[in-house]
Short mmCIF file of C-alpha atoms in Angstrom, two decimals:
data_model
loop_
_atom_site.label_atom_id
_atom_site.label_comp_id
_atom_site.label_asym_id
_atom_site.label_seq_id
_atom_site.Cartn_x
_atom_site.Cartn_y
_atom_site.Cartn_z
CA MET A 1 96.50 73.55 74.41
CA PRO A 2 97.19 75.07 77.88
CA ARG A 3 99.88 77.73 78.12
CA GLU A 4 103.01 77.11 80.16
CA ARG A 5 103.41 80.74 81.28
CA GLU A 6 101.45 83.89 81.83
CA PRO A 7 101.29 86.35 78.89
CA PHE A 8 104.50 88.35 78.35
CA ALA A 9 102.78 91.69 78.99
CA SER A 10 101.57 90.41 82.36
CA LEU A 11 105.05 89.24 83.31
CA LEU A 12 106.47 92.62 82.32
CA LEU A 13 103.93 94.48 84.47
CA TYR A 14 104.53 92.08 87.36
CA TYR A 15 108.29 92.70 87.42
CA LEU A 16 107.82 96.46 87.00
CA PHE A 17 105.36 96.66 89.90
CA LYS A 18 107.39 94.26 92.03
CA TYR A 19 110.73 96.03 91.79
CA SER A 20 109.42 99.60 91.80
CA VAL A 21 106.79 99.35 94.55
CA VAL A 22 106.21 96.10 96.41
CA SER A 23 109.73 94.74 96.84
CA PRO A 24 111.18 97.97 98.29
CA MET A 25 108.26 98.17 100.73
CA LEU A 26 108.56 94.50 101.70
CA HIS A 27 112.31 94.57 102.30
CA ALA A 28 112.96 98.12 103.51
CA TYR A 29 109.74 99.04 105.31
CA PHE A 30 108.55 95.65 106.56
CA ARG A 31 112.03 94.11 106.91
CA GLY A 32 110.67 91.16 104.98
CA ARG A 33 112.19 87.69 105.17
CA ILE A 34 111.35 85.12 102.50
CA PHE A 35 112.02 81.39 102.71
CA GLY A 36 111.38 78.62 100.17
CA THR A 37 111.34 80.49 96.85
CA GLU A 38 113.06 77.47 95.30
CA ASN A 39 109.78 75.55 95.83
CA VAL A 40 107.81 77.73 93.39
CA PRO A 41 107.22 76.09 89.98
CA GLN A 42 107.98 78.72 87.34
CA LYS A 43 105.92 77.14 84.59
CA GLY A 44 102.40 75.82 84.29
CA SER A 45 99.22 76.35 86.25
CA LEU A 46 99.51 76.55 90.01
CA VAL A 47 97.13 77.04 92.94
CA VAL A 48 98.82 79.07 95.68
CA VAL A 49 97.06 78.56 99.01
CA SER A 50 97.75 80.74 102.04
CA ASN A 51 96.44 82.15 105.26
CA HIS A 52 95.01 85.67 105.14
CA ALA A 53 95.06 88.49 107.69
CA SER A 54 95.56 91.74 105.74
CA ASN A 55 94.62 93.57 102.54
CA PHE A 56 98.37 93.79 101.94
CA ASP A 57 98.61 90.01 101.53
CA PRO A 58 97.99 89.70 97.74
CA PRO A 59 100.82 91.98 96.52
CA LEU A 60 103.23 90.79 99.23
CA LEU A 61 102.63 87.14 98.42
CA SER A 62 102.81 87.69 94.67
CA ALA A 63 106.12 89.55 95.00
CA CYS A 64 107.65 86.49 96.67
CA MET A 65 106.57 84.01 93.99
CA ARG A 66 108.85 85.14 91.14
CA ARG A 67 105.71 85.06 88.95
CA PRO A 68 102.34 86.85 89.00
CA VAL A 69 99.55 85.41 91.14
CA ALA A 70 96.00 86.08 89.94
CA TYR A 71 93.29 86.89 92.47
CA MET A 72 89.58 87.48 92.08
CA ALA A 73 88.52 91.14 92.26
CA LYS A 74 85.20 92.94 92.58
CA GLU A 75 83.49 93.38 89.23
CA GLU A 76 83.09 97.12 89.90
CA LEU A 77 86.86 97.62 89.60
CA PHE A 78 86.72 96.50 85.97
CA GLY A 79 84.58 99.52 85.12
CA VAL A 80 87.34 101.98 86.01
CA PRO A 81 89.41 103.08 82.96
CA VAL A 82 93.16 102.33 83.15
CA LEU A 83 92.69 100.40 86.40
CA LYS A 84 90.72 97.79 84.44
CA GLN A 85 93.57 97.24 81.98
CA ALA A 86 96.18 97.20 84.74
CA ILE A 87 94.50 94.64 86.97
CA GLU A 88 93.61 92.45 83.99
CA LEU A 89 97.25 92.42 82.93
CA TYR A 90 98.17 91.52 86.49
CA GLY A 91 95.80 88.56 86.31
CA ALA A 92 92.78 89.76 88.30
CA TYR A 93 89.49 88.22 87.23
CA PRO A 94 86.06 89.73 87.95
CA VAL A 95 83.54 88.24 90.33
CA SER A 96 80.12 89.80 90.87
CA ARG A 97 79.18 90.61 94.43
CA GLY A 98 76.67 88.01 95.56
CA ALA A 99 77.33 85.80 92.51
CA GLY A 100 77.36 82.04 92.93
CA ASP A 101 80.50 79.96 93.26
CA ARG A 102 80.15 78.59 89.73
CA LYS A 103 81.03 81.90 88.07
CA ALA A 104 84.08 82.35 90.30
CA ILE A 105 85.20 78.79 89.64
CA ARG A 106 84.89 79.24 85.86
CA ALA A 107 86.93 82.46 85.99
CA ALA A 108 89.65 80.85 88.11
CA LEU A 109 89.82 77.79 85.86
CA LYS A 110 90.22 80.04 82.81
CA CYS A 111 93.25 81.66 84.49
CA LEU A 112 94.75 78.25 85.22
CA GLU A 113 94.13 77.19 81.61
CA ASP A 114 96.06 80.28 80.50
CA GLY A 115 99.10 79.26 82.54
CA TRP A 116 98.59 81.48 85.57
CA ALA A 117 99.27 80.87 89.21
CA ILE A 118 96.11 81.77 91.11
CA GLY A 119 95.91 82.71 94.77
CA VAL A 120 93.28 81.25 97.08
CA TYR A 121 92.93 81.95 100.79
CA LEU A 122 92.35 78.58 102.40
CA GLU A 123 89.85 79.93 104.93
CA GLY A 124 88.19 82.17 102.35
CA LYS A 125 88.42 85.28 104.51
CA ARG A 126 90.74 87.26 106.76
CA THR A 127 91.41 86.05 110.28
CA SER A 128 92.50 88.29 113.14
CA ASP A 129 95.66 86.31 113.96
CA GLY A 130 96.56 84.90 110.56
CA ARG A 131 95.85 81.33 111.63
CA ILE A 132 93.68 78.81 109.79
CA THR A 133 90.94 77.17 111.83
CA ASP A 134 88.24 76.43 109.25
CA PRO A 135 89.80 75.59 105.86
CA LYS A 136 87.49 75.41 102.85
CA ARG A 137 87.66 72.91 99.99
CA GLY A 138 87.60 75.52 97.19
CA ALA A 139 91.33 75.48 96.46
CA ALA A 140 91.41 71.69 96.31
CA LEU A 141 88.39 71.70 93.97
CA LEU A 142 90.11 74.10 91.56
CA ALA A 143 93.30 72.04 91.70
CA ALA A 144 91.34 68.86 90.97
CA LYS A 145 89.45 70.34 88.02
CA ALA A 146 92.59 71.89 86.47
CA GLN A 147 94.96 69.15 87.66
CA ALA A 148 97.19 71.93 88.96
CA PRO A 149 99.51 71.43 91.96
CA LEU A 150 98.93 73.33 95.19
CA LEU A 151 101.59 75.44 96.88
CA PRO A 152 101.15 76.22 100.61
CA VAL A 153 102.37 79.63 101.77
CA SER A 154 102.44 81.23 105.22
CA LEU A 155 102.23 84.99 105.70
CA TRP A 156 103.44 85.84 109.20
CA GLY A 157 102.93 89.24 110.81
CA THR A 158 100.64 90.86 108.25
CA GLU A 159 97.74 91.09 110.74
CA LYS A 160 99.71 93.83 112.53
CA ILE A 161 100.21 96.08 109.48
CA LEU A 162 97.05 98.08 110.03
CA ILE A 163 95.37 98.80 113.35
CA LYS A 164 91.74 99.82 113.71
CA GLY A 165 91.18 103.49 112.96
CA SER A 166 94.50 103.99 111.15
CA ALA A 167 95.09 104.19 107.40
CA VAL A 168 98.89 104.22 107.70
CA PRO A 169 100.64 100.84 107.51
CA ARG A 170 102.91 100.12 110.45
CA PRO A 171 106.53 99.02 109.76
CA VAL A 172 106.10 95.61 111.38
CA PRO A 173 108.37 92.67 110.49
CA ILE A 174 106.90 90.31 107.88
CA THR A 175 107.97 86.75 107.10
CA VAL A 176 106.82 84.71 104.11
CA ARG A 177 107.47 80.96 104.08
CA ILE A 178 106.79 78.86 100.99
CA GLY A 179 106.25 75.14 101.44
CA GLU A 180 106.63 72.19 99.14
CA VAL A 181 104.21 71.49 96.29
CA ILE A 182 101.24 69.27 97.09
CA PRO A 183 99.85 67.16 94.22
CA PRO A 184 96.26 67.91 93.18
CA PRO A 185 93.38 65.59 94.08
CA THR A 186 92.81 62.93 91.44
CA SER A 187 89.05 63.54 91.52
CA THR A 188 86.42 65.92 92.89
CA ASP A 189 85.28 63.34 95.44
CA LYS A 190 84.39 65.24 98.63
CA GLU A 191 86.50 63.04 100.90
CA GLU A 192 89.58 63.37 98.72
CA LEU A 193 89.10 67.14 98.49
CA GLN A 194 88.86 67.29 102.28
CA THR A 195 92.03 65.21 102.70
CA VAL A 196 94.05 67.48 100.42
CA THR A 197 92.56 70.59 102.07
CA GLN A 198 93.64 69.36 105.50
CA LYS A 199 97.10 68.61 104.11
CA CYS A 200 97.38 72.20 102.86
CA ALA A 201 96.11 73.57 106.19
CA ALA A 202 98.62 71.48 108.13
CA ALA A 203 101.49 72.63 105.90
CA ILE A 204 100.57 76.31 106.27
CA THR A 205 100.15 75.96 110.04
CA THR A 206 103.57 74.32 110.35
CA LEU A 207 105.16 77.13 108.36
CA HIS A 208 103.31 79.80 110.34
CA GLU A 209 104.40 78.33 113.68
CA MET A 210 108.04 78.80 112.66
CA GLY A 211 107.44 82.49 113.27
CA ARG A 212 109.94 85.11 112.32
#
């Protein structure tokens, strides 16, 4: 029987990391603004879909959800003592570099079965301006297989955090907007997956265009 929530230890680590590290940085350093937190389901599996422009996106997005968001991570990270246990508790799941989509899909579905919210970048990679121009069907496929709702999220301003040649994050203003839940596709039919994908892309674009 599927779980309704993430494991207690994971929730504990999430809140500890959020309030000691990420939240102070988001609000004090990045002057973060968050809209739509009331739209986040607090129980059950969930596919969070967003745009992606910075390596800072995963912790910033997760801190705004009021629950952990699991992301895939390089398999090599799971060979590092202590780090392995920490990222597993935080919901990361390993994916081998160069591995096929099937392994990644199985790992993500296992997280959803265990009651996690998982994060998927709709374009599958970072974009220079944070906009979505070529959305992929992966998030919709996961939602269809797990019958988990999708939650569109816009991250605005994160593409300016780091500039080329600098390792120091800039204190730029960040805005996170959370949209309304989108029901999962009823099947894995390619046309239906594409329709739901475009609906997610349109929702994120609308949120992103609201700006600061």
